[in-house]
PDB file of C-alpha atoms in Angstrom:
ATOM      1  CA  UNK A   1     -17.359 -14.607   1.079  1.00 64.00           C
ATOM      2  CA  UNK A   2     -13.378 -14.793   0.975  1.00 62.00           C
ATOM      3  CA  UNK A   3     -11.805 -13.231   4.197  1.00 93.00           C
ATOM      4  CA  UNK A   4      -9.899 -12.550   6.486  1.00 96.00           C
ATOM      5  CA  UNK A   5     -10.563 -13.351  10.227  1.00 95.00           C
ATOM      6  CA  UNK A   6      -8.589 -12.583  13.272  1.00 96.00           C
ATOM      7  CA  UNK A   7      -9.429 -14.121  16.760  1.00 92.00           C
ATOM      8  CA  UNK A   8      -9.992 -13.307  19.302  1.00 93.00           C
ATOM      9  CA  UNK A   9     -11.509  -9.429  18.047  1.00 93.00           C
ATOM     10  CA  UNK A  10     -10.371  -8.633  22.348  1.00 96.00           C
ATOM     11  CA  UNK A  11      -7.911 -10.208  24.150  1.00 96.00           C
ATOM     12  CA  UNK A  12      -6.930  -9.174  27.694  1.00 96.00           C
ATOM     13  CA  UNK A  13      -3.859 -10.546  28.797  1.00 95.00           C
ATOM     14  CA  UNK A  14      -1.652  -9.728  32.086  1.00 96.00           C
ATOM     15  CA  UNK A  15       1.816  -8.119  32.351  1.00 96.00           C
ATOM     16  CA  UNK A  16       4.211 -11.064  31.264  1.00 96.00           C
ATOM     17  CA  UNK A  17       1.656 -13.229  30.488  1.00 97.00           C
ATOM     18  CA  UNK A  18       2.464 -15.106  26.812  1.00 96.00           C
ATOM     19  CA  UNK A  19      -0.282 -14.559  24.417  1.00 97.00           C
ATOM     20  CA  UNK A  20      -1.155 -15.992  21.097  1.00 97.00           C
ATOM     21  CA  UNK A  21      -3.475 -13.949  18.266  1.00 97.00           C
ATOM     22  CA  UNK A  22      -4.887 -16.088  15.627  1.00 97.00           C
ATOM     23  CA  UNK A  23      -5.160 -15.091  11.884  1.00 97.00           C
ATOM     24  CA  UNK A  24      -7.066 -17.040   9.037  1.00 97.00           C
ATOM     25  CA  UNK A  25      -7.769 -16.466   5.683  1.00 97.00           C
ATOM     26  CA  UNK A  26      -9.897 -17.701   2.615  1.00 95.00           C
ATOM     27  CA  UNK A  27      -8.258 -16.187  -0.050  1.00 94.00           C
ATOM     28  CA  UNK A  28      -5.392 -18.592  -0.460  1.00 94.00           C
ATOM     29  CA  UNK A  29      -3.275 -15.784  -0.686  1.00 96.00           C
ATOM     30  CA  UNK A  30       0.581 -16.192  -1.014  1.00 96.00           C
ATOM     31  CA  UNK A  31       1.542 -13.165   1.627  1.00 96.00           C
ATOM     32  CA  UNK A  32       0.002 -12.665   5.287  1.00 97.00           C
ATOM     33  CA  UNK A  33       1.609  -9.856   7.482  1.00 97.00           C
ATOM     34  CA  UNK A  34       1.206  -8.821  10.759  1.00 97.00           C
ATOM     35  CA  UNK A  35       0.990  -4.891  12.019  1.00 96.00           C
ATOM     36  CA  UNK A  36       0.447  -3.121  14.848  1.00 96.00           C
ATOM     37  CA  UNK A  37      -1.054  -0.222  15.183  1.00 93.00           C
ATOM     38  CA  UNK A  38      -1.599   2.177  18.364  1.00 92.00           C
ATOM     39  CA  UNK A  39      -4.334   4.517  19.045  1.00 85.00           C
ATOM     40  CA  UNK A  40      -4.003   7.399  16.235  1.00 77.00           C
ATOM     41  CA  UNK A  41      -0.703   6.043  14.508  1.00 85.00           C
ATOM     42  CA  UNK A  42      -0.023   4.514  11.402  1.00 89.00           C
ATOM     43  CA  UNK A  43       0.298   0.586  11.157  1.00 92.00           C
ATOM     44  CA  UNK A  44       3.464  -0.409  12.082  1.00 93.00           C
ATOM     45  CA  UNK A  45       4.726  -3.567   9.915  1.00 93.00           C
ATOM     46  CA  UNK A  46       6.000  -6.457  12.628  1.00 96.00           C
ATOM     47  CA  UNK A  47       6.613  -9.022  10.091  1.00 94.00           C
ATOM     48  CA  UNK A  48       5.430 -10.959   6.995  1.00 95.00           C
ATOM     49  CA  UNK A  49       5.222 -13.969   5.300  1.00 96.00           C
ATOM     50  CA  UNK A  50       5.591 -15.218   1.572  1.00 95.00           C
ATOM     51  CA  UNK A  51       4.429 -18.388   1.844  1.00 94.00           C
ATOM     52  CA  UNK A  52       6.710 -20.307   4.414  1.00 94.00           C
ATOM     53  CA  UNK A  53       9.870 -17.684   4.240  1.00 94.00           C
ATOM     54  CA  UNK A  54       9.568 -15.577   7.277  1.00 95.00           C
ATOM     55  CA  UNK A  55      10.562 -11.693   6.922  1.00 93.00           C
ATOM     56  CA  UNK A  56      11.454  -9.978  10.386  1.00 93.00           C
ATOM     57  CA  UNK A  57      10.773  -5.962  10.219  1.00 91.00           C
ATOM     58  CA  UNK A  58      14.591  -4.418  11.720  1.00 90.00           C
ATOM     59  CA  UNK A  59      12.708  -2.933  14.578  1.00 91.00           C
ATOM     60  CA  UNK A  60      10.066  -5.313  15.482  1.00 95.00           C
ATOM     61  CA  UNK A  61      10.697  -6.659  19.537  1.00 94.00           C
ATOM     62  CA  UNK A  62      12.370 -10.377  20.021  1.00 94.00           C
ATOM     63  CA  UNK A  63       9.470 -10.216  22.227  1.00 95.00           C
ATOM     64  CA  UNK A  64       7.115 -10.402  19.077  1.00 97.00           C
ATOM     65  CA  UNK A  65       7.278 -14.009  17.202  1.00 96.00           C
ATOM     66  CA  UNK A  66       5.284 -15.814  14.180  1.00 97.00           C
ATOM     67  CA  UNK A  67       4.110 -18.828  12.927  1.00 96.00           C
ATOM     68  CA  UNK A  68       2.619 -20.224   9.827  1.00 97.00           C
ATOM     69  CA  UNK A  69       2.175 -24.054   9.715  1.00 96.00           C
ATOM     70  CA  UNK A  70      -0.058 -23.556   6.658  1.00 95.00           C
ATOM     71  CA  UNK A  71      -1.665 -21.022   3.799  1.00 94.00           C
ATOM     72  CA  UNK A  72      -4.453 -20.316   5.852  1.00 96.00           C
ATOM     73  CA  UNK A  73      -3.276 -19.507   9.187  1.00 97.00           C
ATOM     74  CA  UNK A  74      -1.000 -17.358  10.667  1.00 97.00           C
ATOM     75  CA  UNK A  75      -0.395 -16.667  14.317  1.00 97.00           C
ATOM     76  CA  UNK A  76       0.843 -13.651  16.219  1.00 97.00           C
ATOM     77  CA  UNK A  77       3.067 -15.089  19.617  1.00 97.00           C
ATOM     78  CA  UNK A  78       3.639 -12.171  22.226  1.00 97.00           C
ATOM     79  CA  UNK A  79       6.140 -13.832  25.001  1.00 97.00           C
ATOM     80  CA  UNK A  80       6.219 -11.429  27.408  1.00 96.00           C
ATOM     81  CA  UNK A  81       4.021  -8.776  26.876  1.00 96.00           C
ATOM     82  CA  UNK A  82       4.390  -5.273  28.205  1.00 96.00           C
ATOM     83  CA  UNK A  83       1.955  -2.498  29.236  1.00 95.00           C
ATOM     84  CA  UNK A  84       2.992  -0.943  25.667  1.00 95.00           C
ATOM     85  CA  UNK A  85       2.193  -3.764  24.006  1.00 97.00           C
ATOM     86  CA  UNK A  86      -1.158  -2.457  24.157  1.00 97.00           C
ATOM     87  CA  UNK A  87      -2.674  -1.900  20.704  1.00 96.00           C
ATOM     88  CA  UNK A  88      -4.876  -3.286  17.862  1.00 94.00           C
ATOM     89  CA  UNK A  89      -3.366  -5.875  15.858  1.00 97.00           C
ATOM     90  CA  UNK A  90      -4.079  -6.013  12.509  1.00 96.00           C
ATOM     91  CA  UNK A  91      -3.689  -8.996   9.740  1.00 97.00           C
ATOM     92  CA  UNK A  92      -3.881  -8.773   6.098  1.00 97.00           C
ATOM     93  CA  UNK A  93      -2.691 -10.642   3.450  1.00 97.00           C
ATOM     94  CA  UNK A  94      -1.815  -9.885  -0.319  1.00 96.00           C
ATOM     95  CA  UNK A  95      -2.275 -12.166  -3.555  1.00 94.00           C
ATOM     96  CA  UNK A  96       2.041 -11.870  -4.245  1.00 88.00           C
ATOM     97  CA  UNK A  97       3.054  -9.679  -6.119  1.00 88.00           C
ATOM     98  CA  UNK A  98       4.457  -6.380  -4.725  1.00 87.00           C
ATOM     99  CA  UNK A  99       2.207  -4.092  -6.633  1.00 90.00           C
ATOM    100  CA  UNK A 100      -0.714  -6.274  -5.011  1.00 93.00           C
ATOM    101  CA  UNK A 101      -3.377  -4.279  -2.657  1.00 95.00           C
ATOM    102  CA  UNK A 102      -3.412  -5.874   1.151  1.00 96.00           C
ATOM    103  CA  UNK A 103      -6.769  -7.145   2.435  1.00 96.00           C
ATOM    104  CA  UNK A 104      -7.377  -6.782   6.391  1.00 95.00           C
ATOM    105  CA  UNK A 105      -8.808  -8.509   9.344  1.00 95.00           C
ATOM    106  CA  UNK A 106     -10.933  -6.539  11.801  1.00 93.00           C
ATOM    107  CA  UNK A 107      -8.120  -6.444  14.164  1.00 94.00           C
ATOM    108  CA  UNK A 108      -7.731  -7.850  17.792  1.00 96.00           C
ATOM    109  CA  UNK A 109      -7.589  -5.653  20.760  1.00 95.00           C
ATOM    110  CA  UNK A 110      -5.153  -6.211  22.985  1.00 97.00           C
ATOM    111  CA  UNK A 111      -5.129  -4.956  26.361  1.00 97.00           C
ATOM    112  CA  UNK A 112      -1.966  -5.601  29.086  1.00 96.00           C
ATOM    113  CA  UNK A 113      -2.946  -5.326  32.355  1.00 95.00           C
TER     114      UNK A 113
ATOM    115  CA  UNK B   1      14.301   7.772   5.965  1.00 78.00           C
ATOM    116  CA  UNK B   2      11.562   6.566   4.464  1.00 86.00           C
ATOM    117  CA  UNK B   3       8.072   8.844   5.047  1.00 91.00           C
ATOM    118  CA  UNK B   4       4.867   9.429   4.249  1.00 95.00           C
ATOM    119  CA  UNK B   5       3.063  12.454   5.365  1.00 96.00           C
ATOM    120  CA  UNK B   6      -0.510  12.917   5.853  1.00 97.00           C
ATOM    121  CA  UNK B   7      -0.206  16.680   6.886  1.00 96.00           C
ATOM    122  CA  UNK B   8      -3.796  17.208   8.122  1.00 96.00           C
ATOM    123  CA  UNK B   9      -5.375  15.139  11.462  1.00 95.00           C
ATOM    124  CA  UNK B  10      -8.484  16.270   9.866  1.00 97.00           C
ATOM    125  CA  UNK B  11     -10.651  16.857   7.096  1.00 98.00           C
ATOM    126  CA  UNK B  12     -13.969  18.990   7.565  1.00 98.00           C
ATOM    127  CA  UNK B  13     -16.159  18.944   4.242  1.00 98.00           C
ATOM    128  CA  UNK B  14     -20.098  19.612   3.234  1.00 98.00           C
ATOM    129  CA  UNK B  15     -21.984  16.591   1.835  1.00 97.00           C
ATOM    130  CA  UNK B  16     -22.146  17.728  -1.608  1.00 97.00           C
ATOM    131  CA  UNK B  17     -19.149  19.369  -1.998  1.00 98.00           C
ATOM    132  CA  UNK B  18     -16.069  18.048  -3.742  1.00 97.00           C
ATOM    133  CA  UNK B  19     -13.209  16.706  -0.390  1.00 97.00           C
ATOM    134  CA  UNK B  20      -9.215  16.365  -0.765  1.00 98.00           C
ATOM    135  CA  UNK B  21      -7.225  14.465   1.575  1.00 98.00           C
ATOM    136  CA  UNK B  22      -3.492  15.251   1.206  1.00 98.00           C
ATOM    137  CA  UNK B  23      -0.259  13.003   0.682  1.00 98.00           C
ATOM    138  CA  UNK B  24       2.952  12.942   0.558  1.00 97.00           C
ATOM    139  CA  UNK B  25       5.932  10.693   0.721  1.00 96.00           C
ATOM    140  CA  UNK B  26       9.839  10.435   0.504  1.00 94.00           C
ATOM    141  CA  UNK B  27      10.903   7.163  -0.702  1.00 89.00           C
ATOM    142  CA  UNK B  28      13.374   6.832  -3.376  1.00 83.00           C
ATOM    143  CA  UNK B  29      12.785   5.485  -6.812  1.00 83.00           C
ATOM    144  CA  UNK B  30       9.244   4.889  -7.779  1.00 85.00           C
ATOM    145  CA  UNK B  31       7.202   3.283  -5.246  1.00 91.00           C
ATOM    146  CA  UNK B  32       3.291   1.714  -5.552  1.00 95.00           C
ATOM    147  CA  UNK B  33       0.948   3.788  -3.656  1.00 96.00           C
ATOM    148  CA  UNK B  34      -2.276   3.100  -1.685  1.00 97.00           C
ATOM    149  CA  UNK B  35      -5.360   4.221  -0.436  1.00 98.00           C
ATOM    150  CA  UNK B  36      -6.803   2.749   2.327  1.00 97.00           C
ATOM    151  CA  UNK B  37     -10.163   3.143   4.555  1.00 96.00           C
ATOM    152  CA  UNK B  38     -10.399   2.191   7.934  1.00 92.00           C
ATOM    153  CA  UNK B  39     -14.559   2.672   9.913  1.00 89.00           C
ATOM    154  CA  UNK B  40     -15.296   2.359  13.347  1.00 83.00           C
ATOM    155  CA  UNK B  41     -13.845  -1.204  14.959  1.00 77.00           C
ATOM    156  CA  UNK B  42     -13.520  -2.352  11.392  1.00 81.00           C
ATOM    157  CA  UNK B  43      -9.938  -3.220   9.665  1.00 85.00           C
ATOM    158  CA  UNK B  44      -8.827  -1.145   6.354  1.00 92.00           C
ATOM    159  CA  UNK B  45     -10.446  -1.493   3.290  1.00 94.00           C
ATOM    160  CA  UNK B  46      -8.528  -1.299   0.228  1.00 96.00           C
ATOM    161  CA  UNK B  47      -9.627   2.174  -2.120  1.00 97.00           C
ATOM    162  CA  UNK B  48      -7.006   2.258  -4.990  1.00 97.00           C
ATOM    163  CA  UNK B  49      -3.685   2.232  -5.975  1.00 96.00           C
ATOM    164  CA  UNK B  50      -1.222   3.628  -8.364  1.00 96.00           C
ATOM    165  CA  UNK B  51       1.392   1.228 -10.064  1.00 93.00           C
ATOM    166  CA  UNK B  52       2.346   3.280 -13.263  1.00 89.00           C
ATOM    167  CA  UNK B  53       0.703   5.095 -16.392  1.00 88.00           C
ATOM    168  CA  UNK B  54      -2.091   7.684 -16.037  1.00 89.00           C
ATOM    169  CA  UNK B  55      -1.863  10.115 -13.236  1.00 92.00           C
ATOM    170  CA  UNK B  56      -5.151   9.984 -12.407  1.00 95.00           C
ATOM    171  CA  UNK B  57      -6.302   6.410 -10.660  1.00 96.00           C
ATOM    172  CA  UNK B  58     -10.195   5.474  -9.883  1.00 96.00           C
ATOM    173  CA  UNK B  59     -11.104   3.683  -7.520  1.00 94.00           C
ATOM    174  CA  UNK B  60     -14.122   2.138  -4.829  1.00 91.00           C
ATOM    175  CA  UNK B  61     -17.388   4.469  -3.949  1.00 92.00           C
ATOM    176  CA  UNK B  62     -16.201   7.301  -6.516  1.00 95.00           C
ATOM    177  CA  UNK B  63     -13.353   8.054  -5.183  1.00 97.00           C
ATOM    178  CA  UNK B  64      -9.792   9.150  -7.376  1.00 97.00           C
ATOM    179  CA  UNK B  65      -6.450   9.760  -6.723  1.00 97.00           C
ATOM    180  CA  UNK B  66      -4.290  12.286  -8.223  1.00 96.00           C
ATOM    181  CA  UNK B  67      -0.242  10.851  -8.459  1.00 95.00           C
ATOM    182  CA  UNK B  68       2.093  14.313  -8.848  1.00 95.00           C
ATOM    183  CA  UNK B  69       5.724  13.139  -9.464  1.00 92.00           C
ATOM    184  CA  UNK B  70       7.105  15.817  -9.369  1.00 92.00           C
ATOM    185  CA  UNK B  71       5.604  16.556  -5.896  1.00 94.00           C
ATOM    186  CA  UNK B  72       5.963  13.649  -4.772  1.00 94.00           C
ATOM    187  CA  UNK B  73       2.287  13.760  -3.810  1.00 96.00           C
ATOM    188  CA  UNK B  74      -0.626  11.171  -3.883  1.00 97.00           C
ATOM    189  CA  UNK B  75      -3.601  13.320  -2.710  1.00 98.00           C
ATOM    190  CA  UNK B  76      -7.412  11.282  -2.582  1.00 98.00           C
ATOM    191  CA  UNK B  77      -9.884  13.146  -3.861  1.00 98.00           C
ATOM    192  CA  UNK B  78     -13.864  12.653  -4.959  1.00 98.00           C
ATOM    193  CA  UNK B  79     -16.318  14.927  -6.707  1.00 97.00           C
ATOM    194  CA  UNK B  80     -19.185  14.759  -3.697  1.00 97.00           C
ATOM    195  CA  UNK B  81     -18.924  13.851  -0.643  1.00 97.00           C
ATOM    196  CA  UNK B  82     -21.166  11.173   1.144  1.00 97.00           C
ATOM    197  CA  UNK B  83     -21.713  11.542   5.004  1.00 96.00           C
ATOM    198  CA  UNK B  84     -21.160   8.103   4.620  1.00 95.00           C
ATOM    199  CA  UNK B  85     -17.738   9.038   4.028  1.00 96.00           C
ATOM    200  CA  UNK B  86     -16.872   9.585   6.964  1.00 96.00           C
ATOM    201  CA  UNK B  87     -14.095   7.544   8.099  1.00 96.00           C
ATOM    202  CA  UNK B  88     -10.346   7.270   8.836  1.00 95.00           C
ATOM    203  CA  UNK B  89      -7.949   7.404   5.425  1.00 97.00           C
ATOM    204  CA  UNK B  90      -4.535   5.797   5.058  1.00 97.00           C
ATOM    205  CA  UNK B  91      -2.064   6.672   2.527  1.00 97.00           C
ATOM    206  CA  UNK B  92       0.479   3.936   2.124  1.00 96.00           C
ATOM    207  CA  UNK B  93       3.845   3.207   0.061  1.00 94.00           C
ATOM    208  CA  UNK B  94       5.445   0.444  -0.954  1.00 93.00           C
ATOM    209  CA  UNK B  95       8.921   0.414  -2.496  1.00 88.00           C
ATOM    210  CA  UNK B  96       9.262  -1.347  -5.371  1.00 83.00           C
ATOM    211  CA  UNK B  97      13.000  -2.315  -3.947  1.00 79.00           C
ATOM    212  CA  UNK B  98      11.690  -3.580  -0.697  1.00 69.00           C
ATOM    213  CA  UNK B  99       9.630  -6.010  -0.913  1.00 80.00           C
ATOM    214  CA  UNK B 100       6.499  -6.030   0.572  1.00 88.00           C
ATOM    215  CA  UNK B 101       7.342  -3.258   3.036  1.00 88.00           C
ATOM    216  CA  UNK B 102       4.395  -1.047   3.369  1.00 91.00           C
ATOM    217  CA  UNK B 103       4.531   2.249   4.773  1.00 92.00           C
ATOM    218  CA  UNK B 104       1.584   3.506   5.970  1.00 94.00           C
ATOM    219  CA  UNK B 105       0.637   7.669   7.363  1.00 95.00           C
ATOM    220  CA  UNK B 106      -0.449   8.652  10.463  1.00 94.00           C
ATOM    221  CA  UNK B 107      -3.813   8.844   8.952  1.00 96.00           C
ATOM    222  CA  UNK B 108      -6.889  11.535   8.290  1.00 97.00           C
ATOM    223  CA  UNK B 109      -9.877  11.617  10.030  1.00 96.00           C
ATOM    224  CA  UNK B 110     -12.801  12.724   7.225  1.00 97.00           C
ATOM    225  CA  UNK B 111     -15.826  14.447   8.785  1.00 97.00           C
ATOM    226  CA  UNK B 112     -18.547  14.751   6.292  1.00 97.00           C
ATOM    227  CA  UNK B 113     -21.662  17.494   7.272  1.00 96.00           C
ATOM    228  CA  UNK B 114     -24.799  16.610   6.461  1.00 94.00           C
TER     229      UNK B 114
END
């Protein structure tokens, strides 16, 4: 079946310690974003891709970087995380047009310690 | 700013009996709108969305939504509910001026009684 799949689902990383969450897909969708989303909030957009052209949210951390190097893959770089950098990470991607319905990962846990 | 509001935490309902979960937004012009379903350590499933046309949109596992523009409301609804059901709803916008922006609610938490 075409999905998407995040790795690790958990991920336990230490204060300051640079992290990298991995995103791949088999719908060879145009657009992959990345959200995060804390424990009873609303996904919070970070960024997004449409095909190589790179769109950074206003508010989303310099901490907080991306990287595509194809159509499948997409990967979530935390430099320097912080205790509130805590939360579920979510990927999803969309075929490319803006009316287009987003189709989600499971999400990776992240947990600072 | 641009909003969306899903006013109740929670949604309490009778297996059987017909369940609403409420939204609104405030974003100007005339965005897309989205359902979406999120269970237990699982990422959000897509339900149904409104682009233009009929007010009424159907979507997955019997569910409908009701677009009010006027209201500016976007309220999921379904004849009988299924305690299978029970699960964690997002409403979501998208401007059609911005992209691929998507701007999700806080969520409602569905409870369905057997």
């Amino acid at each position: 079946d075409a999905m998407v799949i995040q790795n690790p689902r958990y991920q336990v990383t230490q204060f300051g310690k640079p992290v990298t969450l991995s995103c791949s897909q088999t719908l060879n969708h145009n657009v992959m974003y990345w959200y995060q989303q804390k424990s009873s909030q609303a996904p919070k957009l970070l960024f997004h891709y449409y095909d190589k052209d790179f769109n950074n949210e206003a508010d989303t951390p310099d901490n907080f970087q991306s990287r595509r190097p194809n159509t499948s893959f997409c990967f979530l770089d935390i430099r320097s995380p912080g205790l509130g950098d805590a939360a579920m990470y979510l990927c999803a991607t969309s075929r490319g047009d803006s009316n287009d319905e987003q189709f989600f990962g499971p999400g990776t846990r992240l947990t600072v310690l | 700013a641009q909003s969306v509001a899903q006013p109740e935490d929670q949604v309490n309902v009778a297996e059987g009996n017909p369940l609403t979960v409420k939204c609104t937004y405030s974003v100007s012009g005339n965005p897309y709108l989205f359902w979406y379903v999120q269970y237990p350590n699982r990422g959000l499933q897509f339900l149904l969305k409104y682009i233009t046309g009929d007010n009424l949109v159907k979507g997955s596992y019997g569910f409908e939504a009701e677009f009010n523009k006027s209201q500016t409301s976007f309220h999921l609804k379904k004849p009988s509910a299924l305690v299978s059901d029970s699960a964690l709803y997002f409403c979501a916008v998208r401007p059609q001026t911005g992209g691929f922006k998507t701007i999700f609610g806080a969520g409602t938490r569905l409870f369905v009684k057997a």
